[in-house]
Each structure stands twice: as C-alpha cells, then as structure tokens.
Coordinates of C-alpha atoms and ligand atoms in Angstrom, one line a residue:
X1 CA -84.9 8.4 -36.5
X2 CA -84.2 12.0 -35.4
X3 CA -82.3 12.5 -32.2
X4 CA -80.9 15.6 -30.6
X5 CA -77.8 16.0 -28.5
X6 CA -75.6 18.6 -26.9
X7 CA -72.6 17.8 -28.9
X8 CA -69.4 17.7 -26.9
X9 CA -66.1 18.8 -28.5
X10 CA -63.2 16.7 -27.1
X11 CA -59.9 18.4 -27.9
X12 CA -57.0 16.1 -28.3
X13 CA -53.4 17.4 -28.1
X14 CA -51.4 15.4 -30.8
X15 CA -48.1 16.7 -29.3
X16 CA -48.8 15.1 -26.0
X17 CA -51.1 12.3 -27.0
X18 CA -52.4 9.9 -24.3
X19 CA -55.0 7.4 -25.6
X20 CA -56.7 7.5 -22.2
X21 CA -58.2 10.8 -23.2
X22 CA -60.3 8.9 -25.8
X23 CA -62.0 6.7 -23.2
X24 CA -65.3 8.7 -23.2
X25 CA -65.5 8.5 -26.9
X26 CA -64.6 4.8 -27.0
X27 CA -67.4 4.2 -24.4
X28 CA -70.0 6.0 -26.6
X29 CA -69.0 3.8 -29.6
X30 CA -69.3 0.7 -27.5
X31 CA -72.8 1.8 -26.5
X32 CA -74.0 2.2 -30.1
X33 CA -73.6 6.0 -30.1
X34 CA -71.8 8.1 -32.8
X35 CA -68.5 9.9 -32.6
X36 CA -66.9 12.0 -35.3
X37 CA -63.1 11.6 -35.3
X38 CA -60.0 12.5 -37.2
X39 CA -58.4 10.2 -39.7
X40 CA -55.4 10.8 -42.0
X41 CA -57.8 11.2 -44.9
X42 CA -60.9 13.2 -43.7
X43 CA -63.0 13.2 -40.5
X44 CA -65.1 10.1 -40.0
X45 CA -68.5 9.6 -38.4
X46 CA -68.1 6.5 -36.4
X47 CA -70.6 4.0 -35.1
X48 CA -70.4 0.3 -34.1
X49 CA -70.3 -1.7 -37.4
X50 CA -71.8 -4.7 -35.9
X51 CA -74.8 -2.9 -34.5
X52 CA -77.7 -2.2 -36.8
X53 CA -79.0 0.7 -34.5
X54 CA -75.7 2.4 -34.9
X55 CA -75.7 2.2 -38.7
X56 CA -79.2 3.5 -38.8
X57 CA -78.0 6.4 -36.6
X58 CA -75.2 7.2 -39.1
X59 CA -77.6 7.3 -42.0
X60 CA -79.9 9.5 -40.1
X61 CA -77.3 12.0 -38.9
X62 CA -75.8 12.4 -42.3
X63 CA -79.0 12.2 -44.2
X64 CA -77.4 9.6 -46.2
X65 CA -79.3 7.2 -48.5
X66 CA -79.2 3.8 -46.8
X67 CA -78.2 2.0 -50.0
X68 CA -74.8 3.7 -49.8
X69 CA -72.6 1.4 -47.8
X70 CA -70.2 2.4 -45.0
X71 CA -66.5 1.7 -44.7
X72 CA -65.6 -0.6 -41.7
X73 CA -62.5 0.6 -39.9
X74 CA -60.3 -1.9 -37.9
X75 CA -57.3 -1.4 -35.8
X76 CA -55.1 -4.4 -36.7
X77 CA -54.4 -6.0 -40.2
X78 CA -55.5 -9.4 -39.1
X79 CA -59.1 -8.1 -38.5
X80 CA -59.5 -8.0 -42.3
X81 CA -60.1 -11.8 -41.9
X82 CA -62.8 -11.3 -39.3
X83 CA -64.9 -8.8 -41.1
X84 CA -64.3 -10.4 -44.5
X85 CA -64.4 -14.0 -45.8
X86 CA -62.6 -15.9 -48.6
X87 CA -60.1 -12.9 -48.7
X88 CA -58.0 -13.2 -51.8
X89 CA -54.2 -13.2 -51.8
X90 CA -54.1 -9.8 -53.6
X91 CA -56.2 -8.1 -50.9
X92 CA -53.7 -9.5 -48.3
X93 CA -50.8 -8.1 -50.4
X94 CA -52.4 -4.7 -50.7
X95 CA -53.1 -4.7 -46.9
X96 CA -49.5 -5.7 -46.1
X97 CA -48.1 -2.9 -48.2
X98 CA -50.5 0.0 -47.7
X99 CA -51.9 -0.5 -44.2
X100 CA -52.1 1.4 -41.9
X101 CA -53.0 3.9 -44.5
X102 CA -55.4 5.6 -47.0
X103 CA -56.5 2.6 -48.8
X104 CA -59.9 0.8 -48.5
X105 CA -60.1 -2.8 -49.6
X106 CA -63.4 -4.4 -50.6
X107 CA -63.8 -8.2 -50.0
X108 CA -66.7 -10.6 -49.4
X109 CA -68.7 -9.8 -46.2
X110 CA -68.4 -12.0 -43.1
X111 CA -71.8 -12.6 -41.3
X112 CA -70.5 -10.5 -38.2
X113 CA -71.0 -7.4 -40.3
X114 CA -74.8 -6.9 -40.9
X115 CA -76.1 -5.9 -44.3
X116 CA -77.4 -2.6 -42.8
X117 CA -73.7 -1.5 -42.6
X118 CA -73.0 -2.6 -46.2
X119 CA -76.1 -1.0 -47.8
X120 CA -77.4 -4.5 -48.4
X121 CA -74.4 -5.8 -50.2
X122 CA -72.6 -9.1 -49.7
X123 CA -69.2 -7.3 -49.9
X124 CA -67.6 -5.1 -47.3
X125 CA -65.3 -2.1 -47.6
X126 CA -62.4 -2.3 -44.9
X127 CA -59.8 0.2 -43.9
X128 CA -57.1 0.4 -41.3
X129 CA -56.3 4.1 -40.7
X130 CA -52.8 5.3 -39.8
X131 CA -54.0 8.3 -37.7
X132 CA -53.1 7.4 -34.1
X133 CA -56.3 9.0 -32.7
X134 CA -58.5 7.0 -35.1
X135 CA -56.6 3.7 -34.5
X136 CA -56.5 4.1 -30.7
X137 CA -60.2 5.0 -30.6
X138 CA -61.1 1.9 -32.7
X139 CA -59.0 -0.3 -30.4
X140 CA -60.3 1.1 -27.2
X141 CA -63.9 0.9 -28.3
X142 CA -63.6 -2.9 -28.7
X143 CA -65.8 -2.9 -31.8
X144 CA -65.3 -2.4 -35.5
X145 CA -66.2 1.1 -36.5
X146 CA -68.4 1.9 -39.5
X147 CA -67.4 5.4 -40.5
X148 CA -68.3 7.5 -43.5
X149 CA -67.0 11.0 -43.9
X150 CA -68.4 13.2 -41.2
X151 CA -70.3 15.6 -43.5
X152 CA -73.9 16.1 -44.1
X153 CA -74.7 14.0 -47.2
X154 CA -73.9 15.9 -50.5
X155 CA -71.7 18.5 -48.7
X156 CA -67.9 18.6 -49.1
X157 CA -66.1 16.1 -46.8
X158 CA -64.9 17.4 -43.5
X159 CA -61.2 18.0 -42.9
X160 CA -61.4 19.9 -39.6
X161 CA -63.4 19.5 -36.4
X162 CA -65.1 22.9 -37.2
X163 CA -66.6 21.3 -40.3
X164 CA -68.0 18.4 -38.3
X165 CA -69.7 20.9 -36.0
X166 CA -71.1 22.8 -38.9
X167 CA -72.8 19.7 -40.3
X168 CA -73.5 17.5 -37.2
X169 CA -73.9 19.9 -34.2
X170 CA -76.8 18.6 -32.1
X171 CA -77.1 15.4 -34.2
X172 CA -74.3 13.3 -32.4
X173 CA -72.9 13.2 -28.9
X174 CA -69.3 13.9 -29.6
X175 CA -66.8 15.4 -32.0
X176 CA -63.1 14.7 -31.5
X177 CA -60.9 17.7 -32.4
X178 CA -57.5 16.4 -33.5
X179 CA -56.7 19.5 -35.8
X180 CA -56.7 19.6 -39.6
X181 CA -56.2 16.2 -41.4
X182 CA -53.1 15.3 -43.3
X183 CA -54.3 14.1 -46.7
X184 CA -57.7 15.9 -47.2
X185 CA -59.2 13.5 -49.7
X186 CA -61.0 10.3 -48.8
X187 CA -59.2 7.0 -49.2
X188 CA -58.6 5.1 -52.5
X189 CA -61.2 2.2 -52.8
X190 CA -60.0 -0.9 -54.4
X191 CA -62.5 -3.7 -55.0
X192 CA -60.8 -7.2 -54.8
X193 CA -64.0 -9.2 -55.5
X194 CA -63.9 -8.9 -59.2
X195 CA -63.1 -12.4 -60.5
X196 CA -61.9 -13.0 -64.1
X197 CA -60.8 -16.1 -65.9
X198 CA -57.4 -16.0 -67.6
X199 CA -56.5 -19.1 -69.7
X200 CA -59.1 -21.0 -67.7
X201 CA -57.5 -19.9 -64.4
X202 CA -59.5 -17.7 -62.1
X203 CA -57.9 -14.6 -60.7
X204 CA -59.0 -11.4 -59.0
X205 CA -58.8 -8.2 -61.2
X206 CA -58.6 -5.3 -58.6
X207 CA -60.7 -2.3 -59.7
X208 CA -60.4 1.2 -58.3
X209 CA -63.8 2.4 -57.4
X210 CA -62.6 5.7 -56.0
X211 CA -59.3 7.4 -56.7
X212 CA -57.3 8.8 -53.7
X213 CA -53.8 9.3 -52.4
X214 CA -52.8 5.7 -53.1
X215 CA -52.6 5.9 -57.0
X216 CA -53.2 3.3 -59.6
X217 CA -49.5 3.3 -60.3
X218 CA -48.8 2.4 -56.6
X219 CA -51.4 -0.4 -56.6
X220 CA -50.0 -1.8 -60.0
X221 CA -46.6 -2.3 -58.4
X222 CA -48.3 -5.0 -56.3
X223 CA -50.8 -6.3 -58.9
X224 CA -50.2 -5.0 -62.5
X225 CA -53.8 -6.1 -63.6
X226 CA -55.4 -3.4 -61.4
X227 CA -57.6 -1.0 -63.4
X228 CA -60.0 2.0 -62.8
X229 CA -63.6 1.3 -62.7
X230 CA -64.9 3.1 -66.0
X231 CA -67.2 5.3 -64.0
X232 CA -64.1 6.7 -62.0
X233 CA -62.4 8.1 -65.1
X234 CA -65.4 9.3 -66.9
X235 CA -65.0 13.1 -67.6
X236 CA -68.5 13.6 -68.6
X237 CA -71.5 12.4 -66.7
X238 CA -72.5 9.2 -68.5
X239 CA -75.7 7.5 -67.4
X240 CA -74.7 4.4 -69.2
X241 CA -71.7 3.8 -66.9
X242 CA -73.0 2.5 -63.6
X243 CA -70.7 3.3 -60.6
X244 CA -69.7 0.2 -58.7
X245 CA -69.4 2.2 -55.4
X246 CA -73.0 3.1 -54.8
X247 CA -71.9 6.4 -53.1
X248 CA -70.2 7.6 -56.3
X249 CA -73.5 8.1 -58.1
X250 CA -74.7 10.8 -55.8
X251 CA -74.1 14.5 -56.3
X252 CA -71.3 15.2 -53.8
X253 CA -69.0 17.7 -52.4
X254 CA -71.0 20.4 -54.1
X255 CA -70.7 24.0 -53.0
X256 CA -74.0 26.0 -53.0
X257 CA -73.1 28.2 -55.8
X258 CA -73.1 27.3 -59.5
X259 CA -69.7 25.7 -60.3
X260 CA -68.0 25.4 -63.7
X261 CA -64.5 24.1 -64.4
X262 CA -62.5 25.2 -67.4
X263 CA -59.9 23.1 -69.1
X264 CA -57.3 24.5 -71.6
X265 CA -54.0 26.4 -71.7
X266 CA -53.5 28.6 -68.7
X267 CA -53.9 31.9 -70.6
X268 CA -57.1 30.8 -72.4
X269 CA -58.6 29.6 -69.1
X270 CA -57.8 32.8 -67.3
X271 CA -59.2 34.9 -70.1
X272 CA -62.4 32.9 -70.4
X273 CA -63.0 32.8 -66.6
X274 CA -62.5 36.6 -66.4
X275 CA -65.0 37.0 -69.2
X276 CA -67.5 34.8 -67.4
X277 CA -67.0 36.5 -64.1
X278 CA -67.7 39.9 -65.8
X279 CA -71.0 38.4 -67.2
X280 CA -72.1 37.1 -63.8
X281 CA -71.2 40.3 -62.0
X282 CA -73.3 42.3 -64.5
X283 CA -76.2 40.0 -63.3
X284 CA -75.4 41.0 -59.7
X285 CA -73.9 37.6 -58.7
X286 CA -71.2 37.2 -56.1
X287 CA -68.3 35.5 -58.2
X288 CA -65.4 33.3 -57.0
X289 CA -62.5 31.6 -58.7
X290 CA -60.7 28.4 -57.6
X291 CA -57.1 29.4 -58.7
X292 CA -53.6 28.3 -58.1
X293 CA -50.5 30.3 -56.9
X294 CA -49.4 30.8 -60.5
X295 CA -52.7 32.3 -61.7
X296 CA -54.4 33.9 -58.6
X297 CA -53.1 37.4 -59.5
X298 CA -54.6 37.4 -62.9
X299 CA -58.3 37.1 -61.9
X300 CA -60.7 39.9 -61.2
X301 CA -63.4 38.2 -59.2
X302 CA -65.1 39.0 -55.8
X303 CA -63.3 36.0 -54.2
X304 CA -60.1 34.4 -55.5
X305 CA -58.7 31.4 -53.6
X306 CA -55.5 29.7 -54.4
X307 CA -55.2 26.0 -53.8
X308 CA -51.5 26.1 -53.8
X309 CA -48.8 25.5 -56.5
X310 CA -50.0 23.5 -59.4
X311 CA -47.2 21.0 -59.1
X312 CA -47.9 20.4 -55.4
X313 CA -50.8 18.1 -55.7
X314 CA -50.6 17.0 -52.0
X315 CA -51.2 20.6 -50.8
X316 CA -54.0 21.1 -53.4
X317 CA -55.6 17.9 -52.1
X318 CA -55.3 19.0 -48.5
X319 CA -57.0 22.3 -49.1
X320 CA -59.7 21.3 -51.6
X321 CA -62.7 20.6 -49.3
X322 CA -61.8 23.5 -46.9
X323 CA -61.9 25.9 -49.8
X324 CA -65.1 24.4 -51.3
X325 CA -66.8 25.0 -47.8
X326 CA -65.2 28.4 -47.7
X327 CA -67.0 29.5 -50.8
X328 CA -70.4 28.7 -49.1
X329 CA -69.5 30.7 -46.0
X330 CA -68.5 33.7 -48.2
X331 CA -71.7 33.4 -50.2
X332 CA -70.3 32.6 -53.6
X333 CA -73.1 32.3 -56.2
X334 CA -71.0 31.8 -59.4
X335 CA -67.7 29.7 -58.9
X336 CA -65.2 29.0 -61.7
X337 CA -62.4 26.5 -61.3
X338 CA -59.2 25.5 -63.1
X339 CA -58.6 22.0 -64.3
X340 CA -55.8 19.7 -63.0
X341 CA -54.1 16.8 -64.6
X342 CA -56.1 13.5 -64.7
X343 CA -53.2 11.3 -63.4
X344 CA -51.7 10.4 -60.1
X345 CA -53.1 12.3 -57.2
X346 CA -54.6 14.7 -59.9
X347 CA -57.0 11.8 -60.9
X348 CA -58.4 12.0 -57.3
X349 CA -58.5 15.8 -57.2
X350 CA -60.4 15.9 -60.6
X351 CA -62.8 13.2 -59.5
X352 CA -63.9 15.3 -56.5
X353 CA -63.9 18.5 -58.5
X354 CA -66.0 17.0 -61.3
X355 CA -68.6 15.8 -58.8
X356 CA -68.5 19.1 -57.0
X357 CA -69.3 20.8 -60.3
X358 CA -71.8 18.2 -61.3
X359 CA -69.6 17.4 -64.3
X360 CA -69.9 20.9 -65.5
X361 CA -66.5 21.1 -67.4
X362 CA -65.8 23.2 -70.5
X363 CA -63.0 22.3 -72.6
X364 CA -61.3 25.3 -74.4
X365 CA -58.6 23.3 -76.2
X366 CA -60.3 21.1 -78.7
X367 CA -62.8 18.9 -76.8
X368 CA -60.6 16.4 -75.0
X369 CA -63.5 16.1 -72.8
X370 CA -64.5 12.6 -73.5
X371 CA -64.3 9.3 -71.6
Ligands
AMP1 P1 -67.5 7.6 -47.4 O1 -68.0 6.7 -46.4 O2 -68.2 9.0 -47.5 O3 -66.0 7.7 -47.5 O4 -68.0 6.8 -48.8 C1 -67.7 5.5 -48.9 C2 -67.7 5.1 -50.2 O5 -67.4 3.7 -50.3 C3 -69.0 5.2 -50.9 O6 -68.8 5.7 -52.2 C4 -69.6 3.8 -51.0 O7 -70.5 3.6 -51.9 C5 -68.3 3.0 -51.1 N1 -68.4 1.7 -50.6 C6 -68.5 1.3 -49.3 N2 -68.7 -0.1 -49.2 C7 -68.7 -0.6 -50.5 C8 -68.9 -1.9 -51.1 N3 -69.1 -2.9 -50.4 N4 -68.9 -1.9 -52.4 C9 -68.7 -0.9 -53.2 N5 -68.6 0.4 -52.6 C10 -68.6 0.5 -51.4
MG2 MG1 -68.4 10.8 -48.1

C-alpha cells in the first residue's frame, strides 16, 4: 500500500492546552487514518489498534517489517484488562506504580486486538502515556491506538515534530507538533508473560525486553525477580541470543555515516578518537565526534557535538536521537562516540548507541567487551 497525502502540521500550545484542538486528529484516528503525535518518550505514529487497515498503513508508512509488533496505547489503566487477557498480578502492580508513564507492559492478547497489530503474536504490548496531548488524543479518538515510534524504519526515533515531517511528510495526513519530548528514549518494555515454576508454584518472572527510563532497579522494587532479557545486555552482536522483542533484532537508530564507539579511560578514548579522526580526514572523509561537556574541547574533528554532562544521563537521553539525526544533516561520514555506563538509564542509552553503531564497539581497557 502506498498512499500520498498533503501532511497537515497541527501546532498545539502546551501552555494553553485545550483538548478540543485535537478533535480533527482524533477524527482521523477514528476513521482508520494515521496521526503522528508527541508522547513523553518519543513521537508516535498512531493508528486504530483494532483496525487491520490502520496497522497495514502504519507498516507501510514506516517501511516497517510486519513481524515487528506495535505497542497499543490506552488512556485509562483499566483498559489493560480490555486489550489483554489473564493479566497477572505483577502486571497490575507495575501499571499501578508506573502508569501513566514510560513503561510498556506485555500481557496475553485479547481478541479485540487483531494479530496484524501484534505482528502475529498472541501477546500484546500496552502503554498508558503520561503526555497530556497523547492521552487526550487517545481518549477523544474512542479507539485504542497502536503507535510505533514515528520514524522511517531503521532511522533514529523522532523527538520533535520536525523529525516526523522529515521521515513521514506526504505519507500520513497529520503530524501534531507539541514541541520537543521530555524523555527522548522509547519506553522500557517489560514482558509479564514469562511463567516459571518455583517449588512447584507457578509465577511470572518479568523480563525487560527493552531498557528505558524506568530502570531494572525501579521494577525490582515492585518485583525483585525481574531480569533483563539476555539480548538486552549483550555488548557484542551475538547471533545465538534471540531477541524476545522482534523489533530489537533489526538495525536501528543508525546514522548514515560509519559509527564506532570507544570504551576506556577518558584520556585513552580521546587520544584514540583523535588518531582515528586524523586517519579518516586523510582519506577525505567528513568526521564527527559524539562527545560530552567534559571532553568536547579536546577533540579535533569537523563536527564535535556534546550530549551534555556525563553524570546527567537524563539530558544525554533527551538529546541522543536529535544528535544522531543531526549527523546525517551535516553529512558526517565517519562518526566516533564515547561509551557510557551500562547501568540505570545508561543501560538504555548504551542499548540505543550500540544498535546505532551496529555493535561496533572497541574496548581500549582490556576487553571488558563481553556479554
Ligand atoms: P517501537 O514501536 O518503535 O517503539 O517499537 C516497539 C518495540 O516493542 C519493538 O521492539 C517490538 O518488537 C516490541 N514489541 C511490541 N509488541 C511486542 C510483543 N507482543 N512481544 C514482544 N515485543 C513486542
Ligand atoms: Mg521504533
């Protein structure tokens, strides 16, 4: 399916927000059309989750493989019980604690959600966003809203309406501009369908399929048995570890230039990156460095961008996708990046960076680079 539209940009003033302004967008959703809209994590590309035509439109507009399931967005907590079935206690507890917010909970799929929305799976990923534009839009549309990130498949996720226009202009009828998003990384995904038997008693062992703003530590405060799916914490590409979230197996977030990440002591990393930059320059390539406030002045590359202060992981998360897209705009051909800590929000940052770099990470401090 290939459709063309004159994409309307609907500007929403958050300072003076009146949900009525969203009525044209809600109408489009209720008619099976697509709308890109802001959430607190990234911009989403929404369509009616109950309508197989709408999900087909989402896959077509993004160029997304149809075995990659969509997250279903709801506007009230109780709706988890409508789109899911046999919802376990732990899923309800997570919802109670973290919704509305940046957590996606996977439960068994209710019949109302067709398999086209879930990439053929019998489970469904569900989220209640906290962003008032997102939540009002879902409520007004009267439908559950399937919404992947509003980027062209493979490109960095969209954190501003301008990014959505870059990737989707002409392919969908409307983009809602609610300004830059707050968090900047997609939601944490926790799978609550993984049953184990402990001393003969069945229980759910929640598994994190995608790290995000809601960290392992926070989920463990509710359920200490929560773990990362092994594919999430793999620091090298390992074909033997199968990603449970189908989307995580695809190359993702990638800038157009060749991207390598260096891990090691700060001075070592700076020296090595400058050495590599010089080599690439000699070959006539446009070089770029993904740096931090602490290191940015030490690099000698064509483009040096700071993600913020190393300790301020929330700021780094907010800027990450914007900066990766910026490299494409500036025509960066050889990109070098620093490594961040693999814990807390850093785990989510490194998950996206490793994917963006196609797992191209070089360890300068003794090969810590294993799973
Ligand atoms: P995005 O929509 O771009 O935020 O990506 C959604 C992510 O959620 C992808 O990695 C999907 O594979 C994953 N996902 C959605 N539904 C499920 C599900 N039922 N089981 C496992 N992973 C899922
Ligand atoms: Mg995505």
